[in-house]
mmCIF file of C-alpha atoms in Angstrom:
data_model
loop_
_atom_site.group_PDB
_atom_site.id
_atom_site.type_symbol
_atom_site.label_atom_id
_atom_site.label_comp_id
_atom_site.label_asym_id
_atom_site.label_seq_id
_atom_site.Cartn_x
_atom_site.Cartn_y
_atom_site.Cartn_z
ATOM 1 C CA MET A 6 -129.761 47.989 57.322
ATOM 2 C CA THR A 7 -129.156 44.779 55.365
ATOM 3 C CA THR A 8 -128.939 44.752 51.604
ATOM 4 C CA THR A 9 -132.017 42.511 51.404
ATOM 5 C CA ALA A 10 -134.376 45.092 52.945
ATOM 6 C CA PRO A 11 -134.489 47.507 49.968
ATOM 7 C CA LEU A 12 -134.563 44.516 47.625
ATOM 8 C CA ARG A 13 -137.661 43.141 49.360
ATOM 9 C CA ARG A 14 -139.378 46.533 49.231
ATOM 10 C CA GLY A 15 -138.699 46.714 45.510
ATOM 11 C CA LEU A 16 -140.009 43.202 44.944
ATOM 12 C CA ARG A 17 -143.169 43.902 46.966
ATOM 13 C CA ALA A 18 -143.955 46.898 44.776
ATOM 14 C CA PHE A 19 -143.263 44.791 41.692
ATOM 15 C CA TYR A 20 -145.624 41.964 42.709
ATOM 16 C CA GLU A 21 -148.375 44.337 43.824
ATOM 17 C CA ASP A 22 -148.568 45.626 40.247
ATOM 18 C CA PRO A 23 -151.793 44.104 38.787
ATOM 19 C CA ALA A 24 -150.072 43.818 35.393
ATOM 20 C CA VAL A 25 -147.572 41.257 36.714
ATOM 21 C CA PRO A 26 -148.776 37.685 35.928
ATOM 22 C CA VAL A 27 -149.756 35.707 39.039
ATOM 23 C CA ALA A 28 -151.338 32.623 37.436
ATOM 24 C CA SER A 29 -149.650 29.569 35.975
ATOM 25 C CA GLY A 30 -150.664 27.266 33.147
ATOM 26 C CA THR A 31 -153.652 24.947 33.495
ATOM 27 C CA ALA A 32 -151.704 21.853 32.411
ATOM 28 C CA ARG A 33 -149.215 22.326 35.232
ATOM 29 C CA SER A 34 -151.990 22.932 37.767
ATOM 30 C CA LEU A 35 -153.861 19.783 36.755
ATOM 31 C CA ARG A 36 -150.786 17.543 36.844
ATOM 32 C CA GLN A 37 -149.840 18.839 40.254
ATOM 33 C CA ALA A 38 -153.407 18.445 41.546
ATOM 34 C CA ARG A 39 -153.511 14.819 40.355
ATOM 35 C CA MET A 40 -150.291 14.116 42.243
ATOM 36 C CA LEU A 41 -151.732 15.674 45.394
ATOM 37 C CA ALA A 42 -155.088 13.904 45.065
ATOM 38 C CA ALA A 43 -153.303 10.562 44.791
ATOM 39 C CA ALA A 44 -151.205 11.360 47.858
ATOM 40 C CA LEU A 45 -154.119 12.518 50.033
ATOM 41 C CA GLY A 46 -156.701 9.972 48.968
ATOM 42 C CA PRO A 47 -160.462 10.648 48.881
ATOM 43 C CA ALA A 48 -162.043 12.893 51.473
ATOM 44 C CA THR A 49 -164.213 9.969 52.583
ATOM 45 C CA GLU A 50 -161.155 8.875 54.554
ATOM 46 C CA GLY A 51 -161.100 12.266 56.293
ATOM 47 C CA ALA A 52 -160.938 15.816 54.996
ATOM 48 C CA ARG A 53 -157.451 17.277 54.817
ATOM 49 C CA THR A 54 -156.247 20.872 55.025
ATOM 50 C CA VAL A 55 -154.292 22.053 51.990
ATOM 51 C CA LEU A 56 -152.494 25.404 52.072
ATOM 52 C CA ASP A 57 -151.861 26.961 48.668
ATOM 53 C CA ILE A 58 -148.962 29.211 49.657
ATOM 54 C CA GLY A 59 -148.419 31.965 47.135
ATOM 55 C CA CYS A 60 -151.873 31.341 45.689
ATOM 56 C CA GLY A 61 -151.820 34.456 43.511
ATOM 57 C CA ASP A 62 -155.227 35.094 42.007
ATOM 58 C CA GLY A 63 -156.468 31.630 43.028
ATOM 59 C CA THR A 64 -156.624 30.238 39.496
ATOM 60 C CA ALA A 65 -154.378 27.240 40.184
ATOM 61 C CA ALA A 66 -156.211 26.249 43.372
ATOM 62 C CA ALA A 67 -159.594 26.642 41.681
ATOM 63 C CA THR A 68 -158.373 24.398 38.847
ATOM 64 C CA ALA A 69 -157.280 21.784 41.377
ATOM 65 C CA ALA A 70 -160.422 21.976 43.527
ATOM 66 C CA PRO A 71 -162.535 19.443 41.565
ATOM 67 C CA LEU A 72 -159.793 16.832 42.005
ATOM 68 C CA LEU A 73 -159.581 17.596 45.730
ATOM 69 C CA ALA A 74 -163.310 17.550 46.449
ATOM 70 C CA GLY A 75 -164.053 17.387 50.161
ATOM 71 C CA HIS A 76 -160.626 18.632 51.178
ATOM 72 C CA ARG A 77 -160.219 22.155 52.495
ATOM 73 C CA ILE A 78 -158.064 24.407 50.289
ATOM 74 C CA VAL A 79 -156.865 27.642 51.875
ATOM 75 C CA GLY A 80 -155.293 30.272 49.625
ATOM 76 C CA VAL A 81 -152.386 32.125 51.246
ATOM 77 C CA ASP A 82 -150.617 35.177 49.824
ATOM 78 C CA TRP A 83 -149.075 38.382 51.146
ATOM 79 C CA SER A 84 -150.286 40.486 48.198
ATOM 80 C CA GLN A 85 -153.587 42.184 48.975
ATOM 81 C CA ASP A 86 -154.241 42.674 45.275
ATOM 82 C CA ALA A 87 -153.776 38.970 44.528
ATOM 83 C CA LEU A 88 -155.922 37.946 47.504
ATOM 84 C CA GLY A 89 -158.700 40.255 46.379
ATOM 85 C CA ARG A 90 -158.843 38.334 43.109
ATOM 86 C CA ALA A 91 -158.402 34.949 44.809
ATOM 87 C CA ARG A 92 -161.476 35.540 46.983
ATOM 88 C CA THR A 93 -163.646 35.380 43.880
ATOM 89 C CA ARG A 94 -162.460 31.804 43.277
ATOM 90 C CA LEU A 95 -161.702 30.303 46.693
ATOM 91 C CA PRO A 96 -163.886 29.983 49.812
ATOM 92 C CA TYR A 97 -160.927 30.405 52.196
ATOM 93 C CA THR A 98 -158.116 32.940 51.861
ATOM 94 C CA VAL A 99 -155.604 34.185 54.434
ATOM 95 C CA ARG A 100 -152.978 36.886 54.249
ATOM 96 C CA GLY A 101 -149.601 35.530 55.251
ATOM 97 C CA GLU A 102 -145.970 35.432 54.251
ATOM 98 C CA LEU A 103 -142.990 33.175 54.618
ATOM 99 C CA THR A 104 -140.630 35.831 55.948
ATOM 100 C CA ASP A 105 -140.585 38.052 59.036
ATOM 101 C CA ALA A 106 -143.340 36.856 61.432
ATOM 102 C CA GLY A 107 -144.075 33.751 59.363
ATOM 103 C CA LEU A 108 -147.365 32.127 58.369
ATOM 104 C CA PRO A 109 -150.429 32.601 60.615
ATOM 105 C CA PHE A 110 -150.814 28.873 61.326
ATOM 106 C CA ARG A 111 -149.790 26.724 64.248
ATOM 107 C CA ALA A 112 -147.131 24.065 63.844
ATOM 108 C CA GLY A 113 -148.426 20.927 62.129
ATOM 109 C CA ALA A 114 -151.692 22.576 61.067
ATOM 110 C CA ALA A 115 -151.569 21.488 57.417
ATOM 111 C CA ASP A 116 -151.763 18.076 55.777
ATOM 112 C CA ALA A 117 -150.378 19.387 52.499
ATOM 113 C CA VAL A 118 -148.846 22.494 50.984
ATOM 114 C CA LEU A 119 -149.089 23.560 47.369
ATOM 115 C CA PHE A 120 -146.077 25.720 46.548
ATOM 116 C CA SER A 121 -146.539 26.497 42.881
ATOM 117 C CA GLU A 122 -144.223 28.766 40.905
ATOM 118 C CA VAL A 123 -143.133 30.601 44.069
ATOM 119 C CA VAL A 124 -139.658 29.443 45.096
ATOM 120 C CA GLU A 125 -138.059 31.019 42.018
ATOM 121 C CA HIS A 126 -139.243 34.447 43.237
ATOM 122 C CA LEU A 127 -137.785 34.287 46.749
ATOM 123 C CA VAL A 128 -134.841 36.128 48.222
ATOM 124 C CA ASP A 129 -134.544 33.538 51.009
ATOM 125 C CA PRO A 130 -135.866 30.143 49.857
ATOM 126 C CA ASP A 131 -134.180 28.315 52.751
ATOM 127 C CA SER A 132 -136.238 30.123 55.392
ATOM 128 C CA ALA A 133 -139.343 29.611 53.260
ATOM 129 C CA LEU A 134 -138.948 25.831 53.315
ATOM 130 C CA ASP A 135 -138.230 25.954 57.051
ATOM 131 C CA GLU A 136 -141.562 27.722 57.586
ATOM 132 C CA ILE A 137 -143.420 25.314 55.292
ATOM 133 C CA ARG A 138 -141.947 22.407 57.218
ATOM 134 C CA ARG A 139 -143.125 23.988 60.467
ATOM 135 C CA VAL A 140 -146.787 24.253 59.390
ATOM 136 C CA LEU A 141 -146.875 20.731 57.901
ATOM 137 C CA ARG A 142 -147.693 17.785 60.127
ATOM 138 C CA PRO A 143 -145.132 14.953 60.213
ATOM 139 C CA GLY A 144 -145.622 12.982 57.016
ATOM 140 C CA GLY A 145 -147.444 15.919 55.415
ATOM 141 C CA HIS A 146 -147.083 16.494 51.693
ATOM 142 C CA LEU A 147 -145.230 19.273 49.878
ATOM 143 C CA MET A 148 -146.155 19.773 46.220
ATOM 144 C CA LEU A 149 -143.643 22.213 44.769
ATOM 145 C CA SER A 150 -143.428 23.335 41.169
ATOM 146 C CA THR A 151 -140.870 25.597 39.533
ATOM 147 C CA PRO A 152 -139.456 26.307 36.060
ATOM 148 C CA ASN A 153 -136.584 24.063 34.994
ATOM 149 C CA LEU A 154 -133.292 25.798 34.267
ATOM 150 C CA ALA A 155 -132.287 22.740 32.204
ATOM 151 C CA ALA A 156 -135.479 22.605 30.099
ATOM 152 C CA TRP A 157 -134.806 21.104 26.681
ATOM 153 C CA TYR A 158 -134.904 24.445 24.846
ATOM 154 C CA ASN A 159 -132.764 26.201 27.481
ATOM 155 C CA ARG A 160 -129.966 23.746 26.780
ATOM 156 C CA ALA A 161 -130.033 24.735 23.119
ATOM 157 C CA LEU A 162 -130.289 28.442 23.915
ATOM 158 C CA LEU A 163 -127.242 28.344 26.184
ATOM 159 C CA LEU A 164 -125.219 26.570 23.526
ATOM 160 C CA ALA A 165 -126.143 29.424 21.193
ATOM 161 C CA GLY A 166 -125.132 32.014 23.786
ATOM 162 C CA VAL A 167 -128.722 33.112 24.487
ATOM 163 C CA GLN A 168 -130.103 33.821 27.968
ATOM 164 C CA PRO A 169 -132.293 30.870 29.062
ATOM 165 C CA VAL A 170 -136.073 31.176 29.202
ATOM 166 C CA PHE A 171 -137.352 31.842 32.777
ATOM 167 C CA SER A 172 -134.117 33.622 33.775
ATOM 168 C CA GLU A 173 -134.159 37.410 34.136
ATOM 169 C CA VAL A 174 -131.556 40.091 34.666
ATOM 170 C CA SER A 175 -133.995 42.975 35.283
ATOM 171 C CA LEU A 176 -137.429 43.695 36.751
ATOM 172 C CA ARG A 177 -137.989 46.397 34.138
ATOM 173 C CA ALA A 178 -137.545 44.679 30.792
ATOM 174 C CA ILE A 179 -136.566 41.477 28.980
ATOM 175 C CA HIS A 180 -132.894 41.361 28.030
ATOM 176 C CA GLY A 181 -131.176 38.713 25.950
ATOM 177 C CA ARG A 182 -133.818 35.973 26.055
ATOM 178 C CA PRO A 183 -137.059 34.989 24.295
ATOM 179 C CA GLY A 184 -140.367 36.115 25.764
ATOM 180 C CA ARG A 185 -142.214 39.342 26.505
ATOM 181 C CA GLU A 186 -143.266 39.149 30.166
ATOM 182 C CA VAL A 187 -141.111 40.156 33.125
ATOM 183 C CA VAL A 188 -142.211 37.973 36.050
ATOM 184 C CA GLY A 189 -139.512 38.509 38.671
ATOM 185 C CA HIS A 190 -137.581 35.239 38.761
ATOM 186 C CA LEU A 191 -134.598 35.398 41.122
ATOM 187 C CA ARG A 192 -133.575 31.738 41.259
ATOM 188 C CA LEU A 193 -133.773 28.735 38.965
ATOM 189 C CA ALA A 194 -133.019 25.071 39.590
ATOM 190 C CA THR A 195 -132.348 21.877 37.703
ATOM 191 C CA ALA A 196 -134.107 18.673 38.763
ATOM 192 C CA ARG A 197 -131.013 17.494 40.627
ATOM 193 C CA ALA A 198 -130.518 20.790 42.445
ATOM 194 C CA LEU A 199 -134.188 20.934 43.437
ATOM 195 C CA ARG A 200 -134.077 17.418 44.889
ATOM 196 C CA GLU A 201 -130.973 18.210 46.931
ATOM 197 C CA PHE A 202 -132.360 21.546 48.138
ATOM 198 C CA VAL A 203 -135.664 20.078 49.358
ATOM 199 C CA ALA A 204 -133.995 17.058 50.968
ATOM 200 C CA ALA A 205 -131.562 19.326 52.834
ATOM 201 C CA ALA A 206 -134.557 21.215 54.282
ATOM 202 C CA GLY A 207 -135.839 18.093 56.051
ATOM 203 C CA PHE A 208 -138.094 16.494 53.484
ATOM 204 C CA GLU A 209 -138.099 13.080 51.859
ATOM 205 C CA VAL A 210 -138.392 13.495 48.099
ATOM 206 C CA VAL A 211 -141.032 11.081 46.783
ATOM 207 C CA ALA A 212 -141.057 11.944 43.079
ATOM 208 C CA VAL A 213 -140.072 14.554 40.503
ATOM 209 C CA ARG A 214 -142.171 14.794 37.365
ATOM 210 C CA GLY A 215 -142.385 17.111 34.385
ATOM 211 C CA ALA A 216 -145.086 19.465 33.127
ATOM 212 C CA PRO A 217 -145.398 21.565 29.973
ATOM 213 C CA PHE A 218 -145.085 25.349 29.851
ATOM 214 C CA HIS A 219 -148.032 27.309 28.492
ATOM 215 C CA GLY A 220 -145.708 29.925 26.992
ATOM 216 C CA VAL A 221 -144.009 27.546 24.535
ATOM 217 C CA PRO A 222 -144.844 28.527 20.920
ATOM 218 C CA ARG A 223 -147.718 26.443 19.549
ATOM 219 C CA PRO A 224 -145.656 24.541 16.906
ATOM 220 C CA LEU A 225 -143.293 23.315 19.651
ATOM 221 C CA ARG A 226 -145.940 22.255 22.185
ATOM 222 C CA PRO A 227 -146.090 18.588 21.095
ATOM 223 C CA LEU A 228 -142.334 18.359 21.679
ATOM 224 C CA ASP A 229 -142.709 20.109 25.025
ATOM 225 C CA ARG A 230 -145.322 17.551 26.107
ATOM 226 C CA LEU A 231 -143.037 14.702 25.045
ATOM 227 C CA ALA A 232 -140.210 16.171 27.122
ATOM 228 C CA CYS A 233 -142.339 15.718 30.247
ATOM 229 C CA ALA A 234 -141.484 12.014 30.135
ATOM 230 C CA VAL A 235 -137.933 13.024 31.095
ATOM 231 C CA PRO A 236 -138.399 15.410 34.032
ATOM 232 C CA SER A 237 -134.803 16.633 33.966
ATOM 233 C CA ALA A 238 -135.520 18.088 30.485
ATOM 234 C CA ALA A 239 -139.149 19.179 31.029
ATOM 235 C CA SER A 240 -140.230 22.817 31.087
ATOM 236 C CA ILE A 241 -141.661 22.673 34.603
ATOM 237 C CA LEU A 242 -140.516 20.534 37.536
ATOM 238 C CA LEU A 243 -143.202 19.030 39.795
ATOM 239 C CA LEU A 244 -141.742 17.768 43.067
ATOM 240 C CA HIS A 245 -143.609 15.717 45.663
ATOM 241 C CA ALA A 246 -141.957 15.454 49.072
ATOM 242 C CA ARG A 247 -143.025 14.435 52.569
ATOM 243 C CA ARG A 248 -142.103 16.125 55.832
ATOM 244 C CA THR A 249 -139.807 13.906 57.858
#
């Protein structure tokens, strides 16, 4: 038995817990949806199929839906609990996962994939991008978002010897960093690392932009919004890539 098998079982139990947050901030969802809408164009030019892989409770896809009117958004998640909640917000949901048997879609079935706040939770992100590339048509769009290890406040925290925000050393409790929620992050990237990782998986990186983090204390939110102008220092990284 490999060492990843018990780890995956533990993570599955963790993410099936209804108390674990599965939704992201509205500001991030809207910025990402605007990027995707611009890439796809209006549905009058032909409806496109968008897979929201790791859709959670469907909040992010439902937020994006008005900007993607006419396009078909399919929520995909392996968690039955999350899908049960997503079905109240999305017309199409499918159970599927990026590991083992892979996603229940033929090769080239999707015009775009939303991959929002998922990659940081994965044991094997390389295989995940391989599977996403498989289900995307050539030239299809990948819209990936993930917390930024080098966010402006994380740089200051590290200098002070404090564990960066978004990083976690336990699935049971917060240790050594600000915040109160344990969300199961296994991996974090800087803007440069994310670009290189996605490009190595067979994608052409089109753009990397920044988004604010809804968990930043209210007095610091204006500064967090300003930091979005410099993606490498923003709270959240929004990456747009195309399948080569």
